mmCIF file of C-alpha atoms in Angstrom:
data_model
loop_
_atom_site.group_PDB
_atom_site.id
_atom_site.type_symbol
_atom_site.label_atom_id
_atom_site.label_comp_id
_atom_site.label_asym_id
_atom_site.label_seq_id
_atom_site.Cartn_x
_atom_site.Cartn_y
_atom_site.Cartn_z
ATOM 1 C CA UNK A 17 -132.948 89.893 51.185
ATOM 2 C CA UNK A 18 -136.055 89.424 53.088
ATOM 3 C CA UNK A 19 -136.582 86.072 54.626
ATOM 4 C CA UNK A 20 -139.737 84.102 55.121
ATOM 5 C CA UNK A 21 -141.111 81.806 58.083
ATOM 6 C CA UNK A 22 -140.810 79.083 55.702
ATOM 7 C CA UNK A 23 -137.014 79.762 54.905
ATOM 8 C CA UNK A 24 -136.082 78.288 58.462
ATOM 9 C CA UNK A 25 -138.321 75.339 58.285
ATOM 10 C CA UNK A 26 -135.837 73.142 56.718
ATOM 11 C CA UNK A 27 -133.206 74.554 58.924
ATOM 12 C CA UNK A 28 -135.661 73.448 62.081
ATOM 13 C CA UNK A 29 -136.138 70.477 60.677
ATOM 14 C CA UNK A 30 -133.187 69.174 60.341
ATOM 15 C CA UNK A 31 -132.017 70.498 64.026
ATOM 16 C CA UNK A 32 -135.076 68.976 65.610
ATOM 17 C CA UNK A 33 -134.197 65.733 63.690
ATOM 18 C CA UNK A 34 -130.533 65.814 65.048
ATOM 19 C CA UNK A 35 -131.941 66.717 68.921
ATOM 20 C CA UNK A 36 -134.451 63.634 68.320
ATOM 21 C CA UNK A 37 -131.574 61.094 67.053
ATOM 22 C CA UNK A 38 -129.683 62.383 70.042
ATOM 23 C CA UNK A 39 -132.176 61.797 72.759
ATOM 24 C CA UNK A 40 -133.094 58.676 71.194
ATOM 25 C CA UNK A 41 -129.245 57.633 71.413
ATOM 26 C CA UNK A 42 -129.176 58.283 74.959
ATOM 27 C CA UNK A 43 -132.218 56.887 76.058
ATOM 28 C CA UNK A 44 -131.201 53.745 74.455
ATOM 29 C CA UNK A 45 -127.911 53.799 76.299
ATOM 30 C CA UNK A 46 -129.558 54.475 79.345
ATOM 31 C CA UNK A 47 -131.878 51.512 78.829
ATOM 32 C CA UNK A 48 -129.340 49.264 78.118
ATOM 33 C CA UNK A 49 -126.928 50.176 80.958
ATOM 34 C CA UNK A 50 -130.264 50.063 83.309
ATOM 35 C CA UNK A 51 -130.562 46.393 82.243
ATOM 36 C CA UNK A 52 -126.927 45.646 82.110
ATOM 37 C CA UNK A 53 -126.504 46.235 85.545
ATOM 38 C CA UNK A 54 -130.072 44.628 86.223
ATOM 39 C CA UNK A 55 -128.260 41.785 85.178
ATOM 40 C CA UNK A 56 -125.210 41.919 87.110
ATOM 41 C CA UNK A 57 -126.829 42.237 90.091
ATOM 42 C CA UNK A 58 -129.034 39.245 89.515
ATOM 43 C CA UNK A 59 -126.121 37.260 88.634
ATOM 44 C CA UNK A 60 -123.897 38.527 91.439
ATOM 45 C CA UNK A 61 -125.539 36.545 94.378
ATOM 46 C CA UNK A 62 -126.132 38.415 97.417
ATOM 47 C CA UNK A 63 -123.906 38.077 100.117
ATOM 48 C CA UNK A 64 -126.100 36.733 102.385
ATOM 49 C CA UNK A 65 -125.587 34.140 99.960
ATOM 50 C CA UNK A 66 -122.126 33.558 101.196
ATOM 51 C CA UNK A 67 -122.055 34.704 104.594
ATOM 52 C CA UNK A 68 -124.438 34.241 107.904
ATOM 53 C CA UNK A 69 -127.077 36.872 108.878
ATOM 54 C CA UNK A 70 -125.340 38.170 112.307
ATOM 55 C CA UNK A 71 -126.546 36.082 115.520
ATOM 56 C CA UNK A 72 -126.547 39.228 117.619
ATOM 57 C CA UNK A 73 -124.834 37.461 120.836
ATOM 58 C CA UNK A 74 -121.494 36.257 121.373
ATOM 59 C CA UNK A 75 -121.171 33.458 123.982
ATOM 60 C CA UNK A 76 -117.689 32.992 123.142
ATOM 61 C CA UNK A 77 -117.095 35.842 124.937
ATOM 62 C CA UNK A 78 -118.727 35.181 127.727
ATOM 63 C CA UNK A 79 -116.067 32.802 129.296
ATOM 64 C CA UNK A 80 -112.431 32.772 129.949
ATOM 65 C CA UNK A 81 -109.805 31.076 127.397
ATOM 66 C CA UNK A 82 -108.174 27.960 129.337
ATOM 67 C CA UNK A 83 -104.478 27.457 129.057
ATOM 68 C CA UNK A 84 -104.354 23.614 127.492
ATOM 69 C CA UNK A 85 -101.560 22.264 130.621
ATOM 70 C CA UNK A 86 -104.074 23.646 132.965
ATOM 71 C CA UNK A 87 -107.208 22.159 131.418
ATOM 72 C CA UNK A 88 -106.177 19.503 129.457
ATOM 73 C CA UNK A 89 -103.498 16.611 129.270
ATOM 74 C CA UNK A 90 -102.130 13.922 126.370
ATOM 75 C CA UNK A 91 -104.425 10.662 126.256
ATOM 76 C CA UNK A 92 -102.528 9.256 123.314
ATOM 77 C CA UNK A 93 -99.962 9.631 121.027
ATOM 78 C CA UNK A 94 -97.425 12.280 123.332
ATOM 79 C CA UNK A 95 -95.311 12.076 120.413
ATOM 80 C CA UNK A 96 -97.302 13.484 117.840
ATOM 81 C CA UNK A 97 -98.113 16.375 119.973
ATOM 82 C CA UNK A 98 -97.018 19.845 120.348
ATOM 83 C CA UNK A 99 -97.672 23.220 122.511
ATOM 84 C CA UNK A 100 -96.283 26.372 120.823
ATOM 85 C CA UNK A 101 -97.287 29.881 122.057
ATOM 86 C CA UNK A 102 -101.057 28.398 123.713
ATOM 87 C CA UNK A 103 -101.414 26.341 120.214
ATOM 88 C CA UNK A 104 -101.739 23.118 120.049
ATOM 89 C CA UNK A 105 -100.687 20.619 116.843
ATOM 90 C CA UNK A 106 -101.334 17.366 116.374
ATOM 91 C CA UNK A 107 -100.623 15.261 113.463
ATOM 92 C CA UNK A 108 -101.673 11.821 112.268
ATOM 93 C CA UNK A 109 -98.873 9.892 110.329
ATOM 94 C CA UNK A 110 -98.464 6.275 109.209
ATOM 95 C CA UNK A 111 -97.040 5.407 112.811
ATOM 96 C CA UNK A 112 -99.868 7.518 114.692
ATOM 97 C CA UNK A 113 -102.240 9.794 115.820
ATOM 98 C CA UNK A 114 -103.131 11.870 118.839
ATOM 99 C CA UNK A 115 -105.466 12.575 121.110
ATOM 100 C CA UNK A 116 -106.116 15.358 124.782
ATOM 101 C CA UNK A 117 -108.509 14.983 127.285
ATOM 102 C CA UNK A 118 -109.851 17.392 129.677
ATOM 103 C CA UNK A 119 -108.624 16.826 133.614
ATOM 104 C CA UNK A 120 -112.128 17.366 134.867
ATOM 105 C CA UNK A 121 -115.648 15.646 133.585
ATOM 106 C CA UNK A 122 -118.702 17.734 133.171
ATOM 107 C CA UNK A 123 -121.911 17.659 133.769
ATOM 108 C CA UNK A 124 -122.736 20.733 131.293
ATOM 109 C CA UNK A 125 -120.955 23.696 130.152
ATOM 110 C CA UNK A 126 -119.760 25.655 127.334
ATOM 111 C CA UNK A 127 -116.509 23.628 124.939
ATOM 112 C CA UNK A 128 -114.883 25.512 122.720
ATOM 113 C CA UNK A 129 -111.444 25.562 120.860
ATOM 114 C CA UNK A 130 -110.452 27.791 118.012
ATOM 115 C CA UNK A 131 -108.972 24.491 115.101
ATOM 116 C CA UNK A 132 -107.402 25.346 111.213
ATOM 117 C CA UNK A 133 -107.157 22.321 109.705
ATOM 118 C CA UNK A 134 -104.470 20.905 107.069
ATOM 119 C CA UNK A 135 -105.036 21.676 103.269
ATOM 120 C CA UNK A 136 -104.934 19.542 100.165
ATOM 121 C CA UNK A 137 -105.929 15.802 100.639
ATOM 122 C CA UNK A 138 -106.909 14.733 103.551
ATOM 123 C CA UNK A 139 -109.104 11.676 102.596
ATOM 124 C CA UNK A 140 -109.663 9.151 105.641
ATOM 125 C CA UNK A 141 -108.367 11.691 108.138
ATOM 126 C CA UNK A 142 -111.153 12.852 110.947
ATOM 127 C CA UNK A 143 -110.372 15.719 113.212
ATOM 128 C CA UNK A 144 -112.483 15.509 116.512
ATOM 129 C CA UNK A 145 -113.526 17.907 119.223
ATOM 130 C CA UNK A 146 -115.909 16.195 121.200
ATOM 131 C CA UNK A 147 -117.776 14.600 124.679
ATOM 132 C CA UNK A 148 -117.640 11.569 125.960
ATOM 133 C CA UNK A 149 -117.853 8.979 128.803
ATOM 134 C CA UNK A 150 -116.723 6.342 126.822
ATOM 135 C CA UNK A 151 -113.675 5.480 128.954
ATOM 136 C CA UNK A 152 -115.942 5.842 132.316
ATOM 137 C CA UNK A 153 -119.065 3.468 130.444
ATOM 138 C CA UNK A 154 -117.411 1.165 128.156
ATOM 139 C CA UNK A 155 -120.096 -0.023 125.383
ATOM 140 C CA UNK A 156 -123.025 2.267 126.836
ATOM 141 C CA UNK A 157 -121.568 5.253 126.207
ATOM 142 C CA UNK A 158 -122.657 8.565 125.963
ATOM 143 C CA UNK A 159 -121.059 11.240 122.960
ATOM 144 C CA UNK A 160 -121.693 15.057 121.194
ATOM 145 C CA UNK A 161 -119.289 15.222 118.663
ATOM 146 C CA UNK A 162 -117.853 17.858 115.959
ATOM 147 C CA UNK A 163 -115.929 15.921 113.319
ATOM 148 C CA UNK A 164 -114.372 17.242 110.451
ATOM 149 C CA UNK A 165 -114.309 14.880 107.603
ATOM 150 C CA UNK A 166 -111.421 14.171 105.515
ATOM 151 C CA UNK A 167 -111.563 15.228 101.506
ATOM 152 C CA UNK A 168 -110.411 15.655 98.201
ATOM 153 C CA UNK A 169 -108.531 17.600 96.388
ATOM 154 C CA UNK A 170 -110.590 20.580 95.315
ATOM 155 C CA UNK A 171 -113.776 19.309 97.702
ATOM 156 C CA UNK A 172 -114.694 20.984 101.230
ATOM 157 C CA UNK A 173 -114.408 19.405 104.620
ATOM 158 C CA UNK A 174 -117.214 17.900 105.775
ATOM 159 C CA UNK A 175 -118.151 19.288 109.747
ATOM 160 C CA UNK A 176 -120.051 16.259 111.106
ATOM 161 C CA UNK A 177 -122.010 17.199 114.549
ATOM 162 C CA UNK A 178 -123.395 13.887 116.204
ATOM 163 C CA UNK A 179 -125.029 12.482 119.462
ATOM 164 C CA UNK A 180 -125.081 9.328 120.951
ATOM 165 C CA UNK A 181 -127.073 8.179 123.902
ATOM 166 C CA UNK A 182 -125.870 5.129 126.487
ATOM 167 C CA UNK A 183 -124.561 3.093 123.975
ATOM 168 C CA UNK A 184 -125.730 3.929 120.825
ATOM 169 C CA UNK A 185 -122.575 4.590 119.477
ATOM 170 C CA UNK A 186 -121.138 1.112 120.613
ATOM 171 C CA UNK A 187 -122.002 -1.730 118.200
ATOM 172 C CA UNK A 188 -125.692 -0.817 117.210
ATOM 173 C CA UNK A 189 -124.867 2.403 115.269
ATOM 174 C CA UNK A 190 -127.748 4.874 116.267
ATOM 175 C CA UNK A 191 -125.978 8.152 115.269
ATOM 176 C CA UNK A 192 -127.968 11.457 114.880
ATOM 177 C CA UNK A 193 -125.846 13.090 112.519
ATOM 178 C CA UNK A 194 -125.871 16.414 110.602
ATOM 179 C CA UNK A 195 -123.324 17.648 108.378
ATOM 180 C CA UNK A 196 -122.499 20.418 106.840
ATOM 181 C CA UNK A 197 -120.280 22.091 104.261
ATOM 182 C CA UNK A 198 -118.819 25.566 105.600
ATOM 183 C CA UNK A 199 -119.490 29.172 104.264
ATOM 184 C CA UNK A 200 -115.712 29.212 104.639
ATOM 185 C CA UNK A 201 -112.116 27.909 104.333
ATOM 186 C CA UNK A 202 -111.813 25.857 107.571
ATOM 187 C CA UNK A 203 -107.588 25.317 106.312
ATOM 188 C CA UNK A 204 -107.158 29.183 105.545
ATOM 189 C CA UNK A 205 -107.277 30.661 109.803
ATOM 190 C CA UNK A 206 -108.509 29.579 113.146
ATOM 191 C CA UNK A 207 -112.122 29.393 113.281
ATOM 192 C CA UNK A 208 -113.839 28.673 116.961
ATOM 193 C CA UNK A 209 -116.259 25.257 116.906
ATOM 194 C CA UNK A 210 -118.341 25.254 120.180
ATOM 195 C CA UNK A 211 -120.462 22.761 122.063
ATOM 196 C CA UNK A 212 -123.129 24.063 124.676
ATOM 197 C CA UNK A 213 -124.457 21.235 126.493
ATOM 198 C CA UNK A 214 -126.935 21.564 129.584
ATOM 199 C CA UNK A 215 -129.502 19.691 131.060
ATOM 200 C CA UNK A 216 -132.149 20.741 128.339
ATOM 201 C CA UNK A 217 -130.313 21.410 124.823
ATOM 202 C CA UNK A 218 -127.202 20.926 122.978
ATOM 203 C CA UNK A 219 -126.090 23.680 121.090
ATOM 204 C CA UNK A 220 -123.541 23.214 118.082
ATOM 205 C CA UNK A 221 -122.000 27.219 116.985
ATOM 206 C CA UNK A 222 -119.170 27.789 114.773
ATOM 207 C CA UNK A 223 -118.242 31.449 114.985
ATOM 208 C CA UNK A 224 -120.914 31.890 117.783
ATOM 209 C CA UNK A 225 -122.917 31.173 115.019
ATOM 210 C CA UNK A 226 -125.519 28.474 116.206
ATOM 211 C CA UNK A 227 -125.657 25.548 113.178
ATOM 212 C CA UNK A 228 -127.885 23.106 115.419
ATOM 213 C CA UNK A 229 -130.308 22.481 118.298
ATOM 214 C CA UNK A 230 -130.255 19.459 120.137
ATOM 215 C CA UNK A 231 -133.401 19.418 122.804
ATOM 216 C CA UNK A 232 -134.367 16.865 125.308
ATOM 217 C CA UNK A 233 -137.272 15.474 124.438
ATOM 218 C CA UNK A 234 -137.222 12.424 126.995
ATOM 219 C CA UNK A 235 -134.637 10.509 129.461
ATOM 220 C CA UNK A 236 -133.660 8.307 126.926
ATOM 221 C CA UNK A 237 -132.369 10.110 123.829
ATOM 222 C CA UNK A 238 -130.312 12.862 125.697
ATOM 223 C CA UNK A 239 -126.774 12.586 127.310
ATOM 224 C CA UNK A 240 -127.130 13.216 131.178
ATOM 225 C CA UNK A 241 -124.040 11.567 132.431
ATOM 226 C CA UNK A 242 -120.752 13.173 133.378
ATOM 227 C CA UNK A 243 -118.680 13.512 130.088
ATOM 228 C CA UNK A 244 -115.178 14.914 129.676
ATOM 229 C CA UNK A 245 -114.272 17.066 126.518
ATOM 230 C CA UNK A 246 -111.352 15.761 123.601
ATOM 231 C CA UNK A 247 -109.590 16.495 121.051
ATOM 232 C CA UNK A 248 -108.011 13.989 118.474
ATOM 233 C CA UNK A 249 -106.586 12.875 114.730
ATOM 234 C CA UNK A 250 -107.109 9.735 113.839
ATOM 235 C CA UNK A 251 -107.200 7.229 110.634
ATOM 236 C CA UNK A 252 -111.062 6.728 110.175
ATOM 237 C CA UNK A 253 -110.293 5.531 106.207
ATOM 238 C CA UNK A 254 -113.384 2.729 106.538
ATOM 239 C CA UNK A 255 -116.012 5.711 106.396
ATOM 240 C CA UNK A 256 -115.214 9.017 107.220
ATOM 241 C CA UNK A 257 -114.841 10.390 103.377
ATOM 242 C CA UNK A 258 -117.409 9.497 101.225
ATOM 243 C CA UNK A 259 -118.754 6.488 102.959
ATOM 244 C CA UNK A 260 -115.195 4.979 102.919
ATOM 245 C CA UNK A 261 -114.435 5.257 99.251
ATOM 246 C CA UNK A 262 -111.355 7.733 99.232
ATOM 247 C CA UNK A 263 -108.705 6.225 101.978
ATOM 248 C CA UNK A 264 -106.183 8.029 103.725
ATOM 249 C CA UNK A 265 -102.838 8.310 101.681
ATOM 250 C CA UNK A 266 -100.086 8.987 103.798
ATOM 251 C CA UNK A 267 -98.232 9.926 100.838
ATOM 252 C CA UNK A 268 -99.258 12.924 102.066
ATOM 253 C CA UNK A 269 -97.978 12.643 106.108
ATOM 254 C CA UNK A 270 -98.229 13.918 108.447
ATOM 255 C CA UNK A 271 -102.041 14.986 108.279
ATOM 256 C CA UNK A 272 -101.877 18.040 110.954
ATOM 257 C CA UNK A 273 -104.785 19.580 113.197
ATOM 258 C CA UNK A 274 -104.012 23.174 115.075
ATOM 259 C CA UNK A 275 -106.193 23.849 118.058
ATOM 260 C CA UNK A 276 -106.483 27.381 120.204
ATOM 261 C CA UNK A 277 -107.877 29.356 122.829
ATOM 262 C CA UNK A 278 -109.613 26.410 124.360
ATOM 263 C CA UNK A 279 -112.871 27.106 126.579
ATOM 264 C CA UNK A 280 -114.166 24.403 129.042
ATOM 265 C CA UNK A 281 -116.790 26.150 131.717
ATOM 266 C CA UNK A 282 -119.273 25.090 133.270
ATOM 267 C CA UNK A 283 -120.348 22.404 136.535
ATOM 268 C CA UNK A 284 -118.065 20.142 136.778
ATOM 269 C CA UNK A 285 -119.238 16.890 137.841
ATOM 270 C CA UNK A 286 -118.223 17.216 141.272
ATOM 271 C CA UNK A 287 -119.874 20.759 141.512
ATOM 272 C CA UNK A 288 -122.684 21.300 143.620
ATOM 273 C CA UNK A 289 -126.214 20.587 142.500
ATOM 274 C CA UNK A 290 -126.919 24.445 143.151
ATOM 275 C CA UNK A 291 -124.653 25.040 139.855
ATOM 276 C CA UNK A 292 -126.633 26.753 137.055
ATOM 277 C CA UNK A 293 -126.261 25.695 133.732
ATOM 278 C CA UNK A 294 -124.091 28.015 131.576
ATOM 279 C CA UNK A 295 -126.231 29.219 127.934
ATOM 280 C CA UNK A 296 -125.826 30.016 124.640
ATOM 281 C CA UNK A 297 -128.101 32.694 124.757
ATOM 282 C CA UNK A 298 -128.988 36.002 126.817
ATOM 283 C CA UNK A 299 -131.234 34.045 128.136
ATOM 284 C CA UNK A 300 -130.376 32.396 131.550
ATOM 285 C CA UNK A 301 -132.910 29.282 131.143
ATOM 286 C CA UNK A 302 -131.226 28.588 127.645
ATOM 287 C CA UNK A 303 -132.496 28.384 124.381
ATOM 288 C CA UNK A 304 -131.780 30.613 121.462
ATOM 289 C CA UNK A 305 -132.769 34.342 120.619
ATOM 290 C CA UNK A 306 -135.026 34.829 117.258
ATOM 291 C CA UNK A 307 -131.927 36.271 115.871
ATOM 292 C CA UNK A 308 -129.754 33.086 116.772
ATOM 293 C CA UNK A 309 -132.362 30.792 115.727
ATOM 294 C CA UNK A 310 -133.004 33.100 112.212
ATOM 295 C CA UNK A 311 -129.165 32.714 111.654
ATOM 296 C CA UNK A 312 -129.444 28.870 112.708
ATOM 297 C CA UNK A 313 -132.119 28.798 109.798
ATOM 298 C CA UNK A 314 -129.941 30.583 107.524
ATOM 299 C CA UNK A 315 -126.679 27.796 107.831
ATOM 300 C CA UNK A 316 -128.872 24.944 107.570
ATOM 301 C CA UNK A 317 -131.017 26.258 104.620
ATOM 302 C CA UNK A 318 -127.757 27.142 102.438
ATOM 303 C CA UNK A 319 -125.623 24.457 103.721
ATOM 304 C CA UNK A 320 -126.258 21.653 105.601
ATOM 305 C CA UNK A 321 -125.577 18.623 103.455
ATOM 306 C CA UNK A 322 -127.605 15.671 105.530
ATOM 307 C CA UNK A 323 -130.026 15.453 108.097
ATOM 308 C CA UNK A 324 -130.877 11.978 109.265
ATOM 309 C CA UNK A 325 -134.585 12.890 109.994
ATOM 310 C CA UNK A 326 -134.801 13.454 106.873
ATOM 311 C CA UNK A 327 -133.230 10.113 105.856
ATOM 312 C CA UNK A 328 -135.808 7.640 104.417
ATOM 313 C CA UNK A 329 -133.388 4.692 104.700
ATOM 314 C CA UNK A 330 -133.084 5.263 108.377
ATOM 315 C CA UNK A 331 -135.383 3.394 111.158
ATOM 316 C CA UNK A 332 -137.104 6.018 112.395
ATOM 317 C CA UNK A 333 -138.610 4.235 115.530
ATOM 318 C CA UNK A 334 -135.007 4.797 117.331
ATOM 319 C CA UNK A 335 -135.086 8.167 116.740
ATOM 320 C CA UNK A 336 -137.768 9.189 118.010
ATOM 321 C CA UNK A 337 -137.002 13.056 118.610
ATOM 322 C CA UNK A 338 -137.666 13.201 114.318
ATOM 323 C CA UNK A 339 -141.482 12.099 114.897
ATOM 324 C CA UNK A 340 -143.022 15.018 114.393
#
């Protein structure tokens, strides 16, 4: 039988049809997976999202952990206070809280402590690591201060950083607050809160990270007095969560704080005048590198939660480092 061109055109056809369908099928596919994972990706947020863009220096690291008997001693409460393995816990219950104080005032340094704070609710409760001279100036005190609010079930702490300047704190409330809402579990581990206070800047890091930038501007909104560094619990139910709404409910006692490898260097107030400011930088006259300040940008872009420049209810004519 003698066969034709035109016997295999059906035959060629019908496999060129098939190869067609085929291609077709997994172009399709391809197109669809392409945009499937398109998808995912866009709704999967990035996870510089979640976590900070690296700061590139460490100052933690730069100074020497301070054993809490040799730096520190009980300014209230004794017996809601206890020192296990260079950890410190303090707890708040209905009868009390507690509070440390450093044995030496500064007159600038670098204060840190590694703190985990208690789970669950916690409404009313503030946790403090702070400066003051408020024992030394009575009503004209000076104060930089990391609080952790109180909250909620299922709601985030609140980390409150603050300044007050000769008084402002006492009576006429001029606070200079900004809060913020961490990129992580402050009740899950030990995370290290810092304060970096010289003659020119106050620096406020969590994880080395740097969250705020305090400059002097003039004489008369920075602290410049000799402060000492504490630590506390305490009931603060009238406005520490919420404004005051949510109290604390000692159903759920004792509300406990756990502080570590504490950090207090610097001059001490009775240091000579020849003592160089310590810095939160690599830089020995202070400041921040653009790395620090781009991860500075970073936290208070994605979550800092008030900013009281940029409250319209506030007088701004007594804060007068906002102008501008």
């Amino acid at each position: 039988m003698h066969l034709t061109f035109k016997h295999f055109i059906p035959q060629f056809l019908s496999a060129f049809k098939n190869n067609i369908t085929i291609l077709l099928s997994a172009y399709t596919h391809f197109i669809m997976s392409f945009f499937l994972f398109v998808i995912l990706i866009l709704m999967v947020p990035s996870s510089n999202a979640y976590w900070p863009p690296s700061p590139g220096y460490w100052p933690s690291s730069k100074f020497r952990s301070l054993s809490f008997y040799k730096g520190f001693t009980n300014l209230w409460g004794p017996q809601h206070q206890r020192l296990d393995q260079h950890a410190l816990t303090i707890w708040l219950d209905r009868t009390s809280g507690s509070g440390f104080k450093s044995v030496r005032p500064f007159r600038s340094g670098y204060f840190g402590a590694s703190i985990k704070l208690q789970p669950g609710y916690t409404a009313g409760v503030i946790t403090a690591f702070y400066l003051s001279n408020n024992e030394a100036h009575p009503g004209f005190h000076d104060e930089v201060d990391i609080e952790f609010l109180g909250t909620t079930f299922g709601k985030p702490y609140t980390l409150q950083t603050n300044v007050y300047i000769r008084g402002s704190g006492d009576g006429k409330i001029i606070g200079r607050e900004m809060k913020f809402h961490l990129w992580f579990d402050p009740t899950k581990d030990f995370h290290h809160y810092a304060i970096l206070w010289s003659p020119k800047e106050i620096i406020f890091l969590v994880d080395d990270v740097p969250i705020r930038r305090y400059t002097r501007k003039s004489d008369a909104t920075f602290p410049l007095r000799p402060m000492w560094l504490y630590g506390s619990i305490w009931d603060a139910s009238s406005w520490a969560t919420e404004d005051g709404k949510y109290k604390a409910d000692y159903r759920y006692q004792p509300f406990i704080a756990k502080y570590t490898n504490f950090k207090a260097s610097g001059c001490t107030a009775y240091a000579p005048r020849w003592c160089h400011p310590v810095s939160a930088s690599p830089y020995r006259s202070g400041g921040l590198t653009p790395q620090q300040n781009g991860a500075m940008r970073w936290v208070q872009r994605y979550h800092m939660v008030y900013n009281y420049c940029q409250d319209s209810k506030r007088d701004h004519r007594q804060t007068p480092e906002c102008w501008g």
